[in-house]
mmCIF file of C-alpha atoms in Angstrom:
data_model
loop_
_atom_site.group_PDB
_atom_site.id
_atom_site.type_symbol
_atom_site.label_atom_id
_atom_site.label_comp_id
_atom_site.label_asym_id
_atom_site.label_seq_id
_atom_site.Cartn_x
_atom_site.Cartn_y
_atom_site.Cartn_z
ATOM 1 C CA MET A 500 0.000 0.000 0.000
ATOM 2 C CA ILE A 501 0.888 3.580 -0.629
ATOM 3 C CA PRO A 502 1.618 5.711 2.337
ATOM 4 C CA LYS A 503 -1.010 8.278 3.101
ATOM 5 C CA ASN A 504 1.005 11.257 2.269
ATOM 6 C CA LYS A 505 1.759 9.763 -1.135
ATOM 7 C CA GLN A 506 -1.741 8.843 -1.903
ATOM 8 C CA LYS A 507 -3.706 11.046 -4.196
ATOM 9 C CA LEU A 508 -7.251 11.882 -4.049
ATOM 10 C CA PRO A 509 -9.278 10.550 -6.909
ATOM 11 C CA LEU A 510 -9.962 14.058 -8.287
ATOM 12 C CA ILE A 511 -6.304 14.893 -8.264
ATOM 13 C CA ASN A 512 -5.583 11.605 -9.968
ATOM 14 C CA MET A 513 -7.935 12.605 -12.711
ATOM 15 C CA LEU A 514 -6.358 15.962 -12.952
ATOM 16 C CA ASP A 515 -2.973 14.342 -12.985
ATOM 17 C CA GLU A 516 -3.907 12.185 -15.916
ATOM 18 C CA SER A 517 -5.390 15.065 -17.827
ATOM 19 C CA ASN A 518 -2.450 17.057 -16.702
ATOM 20 C CA ASN A 519 -0.240 14.930 -18.876
ATOM 21 C CA TYR A 520 -2.319 16.003 -21.865
ATOM 22 C CA SER A 521 -2.582 19.518 -20.722
ATOM 23 C CA ASN A 522 1.150 19.541 -20.086
ATOM 24 C CA LEU A 523 1.615 18.750 -23.753
ATOM 25 C CA ASP A 524 -0.968 21.336 -24.724
ATOM 26 C CA SER A 525 0.652 23.956 -22.551
ATOM 27 C CA LYS A 526 4.106 23.205 -23.983
ATOM 28 C CA PHE A 527 2.640 23.418 -27.467
ATOM 29 C CA PHE A 528 0.900 26.637 -26.505
ATOM 30 C CA ILE A 529 4.117 28.075 -25.079
ATOM 31 C CA LEU A 530 5.937 26.992 -28.220
ATOM 32 C CA ILE A 531 3.315 28.725 -30.397
ATOM 33 C CA ILE A 532 3.493 31.879 -28.262
ATOM 34 C CA ALA A 533 7.296 31.799 -28.438
ATOM 35 C CA LEU A 534 7.106 31.285 -32.201
ATOM 36 C CA ILE A 535 4.610 34.164 -32.595
ATOM 37 C CA THR A 536 6.797 36.353 -30.385
ATOM 38 C CA LEU A 537 9.839 35.385 -32.445
ATOM 39 C CA ILE A 538 8.028 36.096 -35.727
ATOM 40 C CA THR A 539 6.705 39.401 -34.337
ATOM 41 C CA GLY A 540 10.221 40.309 -33.138
ATOM 42 C CA ILE A 541 11.678 39.421 -36.528
ATOM 43 C CA PHE A 542 8.934 41.464 -38.222
ATOM 44 C CA PHE A 543 9.676 44.471 -35.992
ATOM 45 C CA ILE A 544 13.402 44.074 -36.573
ATOM 46 C CA LEU A 545 12.814 43.881 -40.341
ATOM 47 C CA GLN A 546 10.492 46.903 -40.149
ATOM 48 C CA ILE A 547 13.052 48.885 -38.152
ATOM 49 C CA ASN A 548 15.790 47.752 -40.560
ATOM 50 C CA ASP A 549 13.632 48.834 -43.519
ATOM 51 C CA ASN A 550 13.041 52.229 -41.878
ATOM 52 C CA HIS A 551 16.779 52.606 -41.255
ATOM 53 C CA GLN A 552 17.526 51.656 -44.866
ATOM 54 C CA ARG A 553 15.053 54.303 -46.064
ATOM 55 C CA GLU A 554 16.691 56.861 -43.786
ATOM 56 C CA ILE A 555 20.119 55.833 -45.100
ATOM 57 C CA LEU A 556 18.843 56.149 -48.694
ATOM 58 C CA ASP A 557 17.407 59.588 -47.883
ATOM 59 C CA ILE A 558 20.706 60.646 -46.307
ATOM 60 C CA ASN A 559 22.644 59.288 -49.308
ATOM 61 C CA SER A 560 20.287 61.180 -51.618
ATOM 62 C CA GLU A 561 20.867 64.383 -49.629
ATOM 63 C CA ILE A 562 24.626 63.775 -49.707
ATOM 64 C CA ASN A 563 24.528 63.263 -53.494
ATOM 65 C CA SER A 564 22.417 66.388 -53.919
ATOM 66 C CA THR A 565 24.833 68.364 -51.736
ATOM 67 C CA GLU A 566 27.818 66.987 -53.659
ATOM 68 C CA ASN A 567 26.196 67.992 -56.966
ATOM 69 C CA SER A 568 25.477 71.434 -55.580
ATOM 70 C CA LEU A 569 29.080 71.726 -54.364
ATOM 71 C CA LEU A 570 30.374 70.630 -57.780
ATOM 72 C CA LYS A 571 28.251 73.305 -59.456
ATOM 73 C CA LYS A 572 29.513 75.891 -56.972
ATOM 74 C CA GLN A 573 33.089 74.746 -57.641
ATOM 75 C CA GLU A 574 32.521 75.115 -61.399
ATOM 76 C CA GLN A 575 31.091 78.595 -60.835
ATOM 77 C CA LEU A 576 34.077 79.447 -58.642
ATOM 78 C CA ASN A 577 36.465 78.169 -61.316
ATOM 79 C CA ASP A 578 34.634 80.239 -63.957
ATOM 80 C CA LEU A 579 34.810 83.255 -61.667
ATOM 81 C CA ASN A 580 38.531 82.718 -61.078
ATOM 82 C CA THR A 581 39.053 82.434 -64.843
ATOM 83 C CA SER A 582 37.078 85.647 -65.380
ATOM 84 C CA ILE A 583 39.112 87.397 -62.679
ATOM 85 C CA ALA A 584 42.345 86.211 -64.302
ATOM 86 C CA ASP A 585 41.105 87.484 -67.688
ATOM 87 C CA ILE A 586 40.159 90.828 -66.151
ATOM 88 C CA GLU A 587 43.563 91.049 -64.454
ATOM 89 C CA LEU A 588 45.238 90.425 -67.826
ATOM 90 C CA GLU A 589 43.075 93.098 -69.436
ATOM 91 C CA ILE A 590 43.912 95.524 -66.621
ATOM 92 C CA LYS A 591 47.604 94.726 -67.021
ATOM 93 C CA SER A 592 47.326 95.292 -70.782
ATOM 94 C CA ILE A 593 45.456 98.561 -70.234
ATOM 95 C CA ASN A 594 48.061 99.665 -67.669
ATOM 96 C CA GLU A 595 50.831 98.898 -70.158
ATOM 97 C CA LYS A 596 48.984 100.883 -72.840
ATOM 98 C CA ILE A 597 48.479 103.743 -70.377
ATOM 99 C CA LEU A 598 52.176 103.643 -69.508
ATOM 100 C CA ILE A 599 53.154 103.686 -73.196
ATOM 101 C CA THR A 600 50.648 106.470 -73.897
ATOM 102 C CA GLY A 601 51.979 108.387 -70.891
ATOM 103 C CA GLN A 602 55.533 108.021 -72.157
ATOM 104 C CA GLU A 603 54.463 109.114 -75.640
ATOM 105 C CA LEU A 604 52.601 112.045 -74.108
ATOM 106 C CA ASP A 605 55.675 112.955 -72.056
ATOM 107 C CA GLN A 606 57.768 112.832 -75.231
ATOM 108 C CA LEU A 607 55.174 114.857 -77.105
ATOM 109 C CA VAL A 608 54.984 117.462 -74.339
ATOM 110 C CA ALA A 609 58.774 117.539 -74.123
ATOM 111 C CA GLY A 610 58.898 117.824 -77.919
ATOM 112 C CA GLN A 611 56.315 120.593 -77.850
ATOM 113 C CA LEU A 612 58.300 122.409 -75.189
ATOM 114 C CA ASP A 613 61.398 122.041 -77.347
ATOM 115 C CA ARG A 614 59.387 123.130 -80.377
ATOM 116 C CA SER A 615 58.083 126.148 -78.463
ATOM 117 C CA LYS A 616 61.648 127.066 -77.549
ATOM 118 C CA THR A 617 62.614 126.659 -81.204
ATOM 119 C CA TYR A 618 59.818 128.945 -82.381
ATOM 120 C CA HIS A 619 60.599 131.421 -79.647
ATOM 121 C CA SER A 620 64.253 131.402 -80.675
ATOM 122 C CA ILE A 621 63.325 131.912 -84.340
ATOM 123 C CA LEU A 622 60.801 134.619 -83.613
ATOM 124 C CA SER A 623 63.147 136.439 -81.258
ATOM 125 C CA GLY A 624 65.140 137.208 -84.403
ATOM 126 C CA ASN A 625 62.297 139.465 -85.515
ATOM 127 C CA ASN A 626 63.449 143.049 -85.341
ATOM 128 C CA GLU A 627 63.547 146.077 -87.578
ATOM 129 C CA ASN A 628 66.418 144.593 -89.577
ATOM 130 C CA LEU A 629 64.979 141.058 -90.002
ATOM 131 C CA LYS A 630 61.361 139.914 -90.256
ATOM 132 C CA ILE A 631 60.166 136.296 -90.248
ATOM 133 C CA LEU A 632 57.307 136.119 -92.728
ATOM 134 C CA LYS A 633 56.457 132.411 -92.715
ATOM 135 C CA ILE A 634 57.261 129.313 -90.620
ATOM 136 C CA LEU A 635 56.484 125.917 -92.141
ATOM 137 C CA GLU A 636 57.029 122.655 -90.328
ATOM 138 C CA ASN A 637 58.563 119.930 -92.504
ATOM 139 C CA SER A 638 59.129 117.324 -89.832
ATOM 140 C CA LYS A 639 59.773 117.027 -86.133
ATOM 141 C CA LYS A 640 63.387 118.082 -86.602
ATOM 142 C CA GLU A 641 63.134 120.516 -89.544
ATOM 143 C CA ILE A 642 61.407 123.875 -89.886
ATOM 144 C CA GLN A 643 61.282 125.908 -93.102
ATOM 145 C CA ILE A 644 61.318 129.690 -92.671
ATOM 146 C CA MET A 645 60.915 132.596 -95.024
ATOM 147 C CA GLY A 646 61.742 136.176 -94.187
ATOM 148 C CA GLU A 647 63.200 139.554 -95.138
ATOM 149 C CA ALA A 648 66.482 141.018 -94.001
ATOM 150 C CA LYS A 649 68.004 144.433 -94.699
ATOM 151 C CA ASN A 650 71.398 142.956 -95.468
ATOM 152 C CA ILE A 651 73.521 139.800 -95.225
ATOM 153 C CA GLU A 652 74.962 140.831 -91.856
ATOM 154 C CA ASN A 653 71.457 140.685 -90.384
ATOM 155 C CA LEU A 654 71.253 137.026 -91.487
ATOM 156 C CA GLY A 655 74.547 136.346 -89.673
ATOM 157 C CA GLU A 656 73.219 138.001 -86.502
ATOM 158 C CA PHE A 657 70.039 135.918 -86.808
ATOM 159 C CA GLN A 658 72.078 132.737 -86.995
ATOM 160 C CA LYS A 659 74.101 133.735 -83.897
ATOM 161 C CA GLN A 660 71.036 134.480 -81.796
ATOM 162 C CA LEU A 661 69.441 131.054 -82.483
ATOM 163 C CA ASN A 662 69.614 128.464 -79.686
ATOM 164 C CA THR A 663 72.732 126.331 -79.758
ATOM 165 C CA ASN A 664 70.690 123.243 -80.609
ATOM 166 C CA LEU A 665 69.491 124.849 -83.863
ATOM 167 C CA SER A 666 71.382 125.234 -87.093
ATOM 168 C CA ILE A 667 70.544 126.954 -90.374
ATOM 169 C CA GLU A 668 70.884 124.907 -93.528
ATOM 170 C CA ASN A 669 70.001 125.518 -97.161
ATOM 171 C CA LEU A 670 70.037 129.278 -96.699
ATOM 172 C CA ARG A 671 69.030 130.992 -99.927
ATOM 173 C CA TRP A 672 68.379 134.645 -100.546
ATOM 174 C CA ASN A 673 67.460 137.027 -103.331
ATOM 175 C CA ASN A 674 68.082 140.728 -103.477
ATOM 176 C CA THR A 675 64.961 142.897 -103.510
ATOM 177 C CA GLU A 676 64.309 146.646 -103.339
ATOM 178 C CA ASN A 677 63.961 146.489 -99.541
ATOM 179 C CA GLY A 678 66.982 144.200 -98.921
ATOM 180 C CA LEU A 679 67.034 140.402 -98.993
ATOM 181 C CA LEU A 680 64.249 137.867 -99.282
ATOM 182 C CA PHE A 681 65.502 134.600 -97.765
ATOM 183 C CA THR A 682 64.459 131.013 -97.141
ATOM 184 C CA ALA A 683 66.229 128.629 -94.814
ATOM 185 C CA GLN A 684 65.808 125.273 -93.203
ATOM 186 C CA ILE A 685 66.316 125.246 -89.460
ATOM 187 C CA THR A 686 67.258 121.863 -88.057
ATOM 188 C CA GLU A 687 67.109 120.803 -84.427
ATOM 189 C CA ASN A 688 70.310 119.029 -83.438
#
């Protein structure tokens, strides 16, 4: 016989027998719940992964868009640098032209000052004994003059009073009633 503490009541015995079946059912139930939980977890993980992949694609798209924008800006900057270099070359060319023009102007002004001195020197020979009637410019270095003198000595005085950088060449004269009519070429040395 079974000791009393080990004996089971008939109801418990019945439960114990059905418990074997229910034990299987409960294990199967737990297995199904675990499987559903696992599938749900995998689904959530896949959903989260899909969301992350979309975010990564969006970020990559933004990065590509930013890179394209930066490339366009770089091209614009390169074009601007090229334009600036072209403008600098033009400015340099203009400055060189201005410098050359300035030098030519300086030479012209200096030449005009020299020419003014030449005319002043020629015209200072005008007096009662010698009159300059006409001054014609042949070139930058030669001036043709025509005048009247009372006598040949007056022509000599005229030649002496000219600036030292001037010389008389091709002096020709004709006698007239009033003295001499002369032409000469004055050359700047």
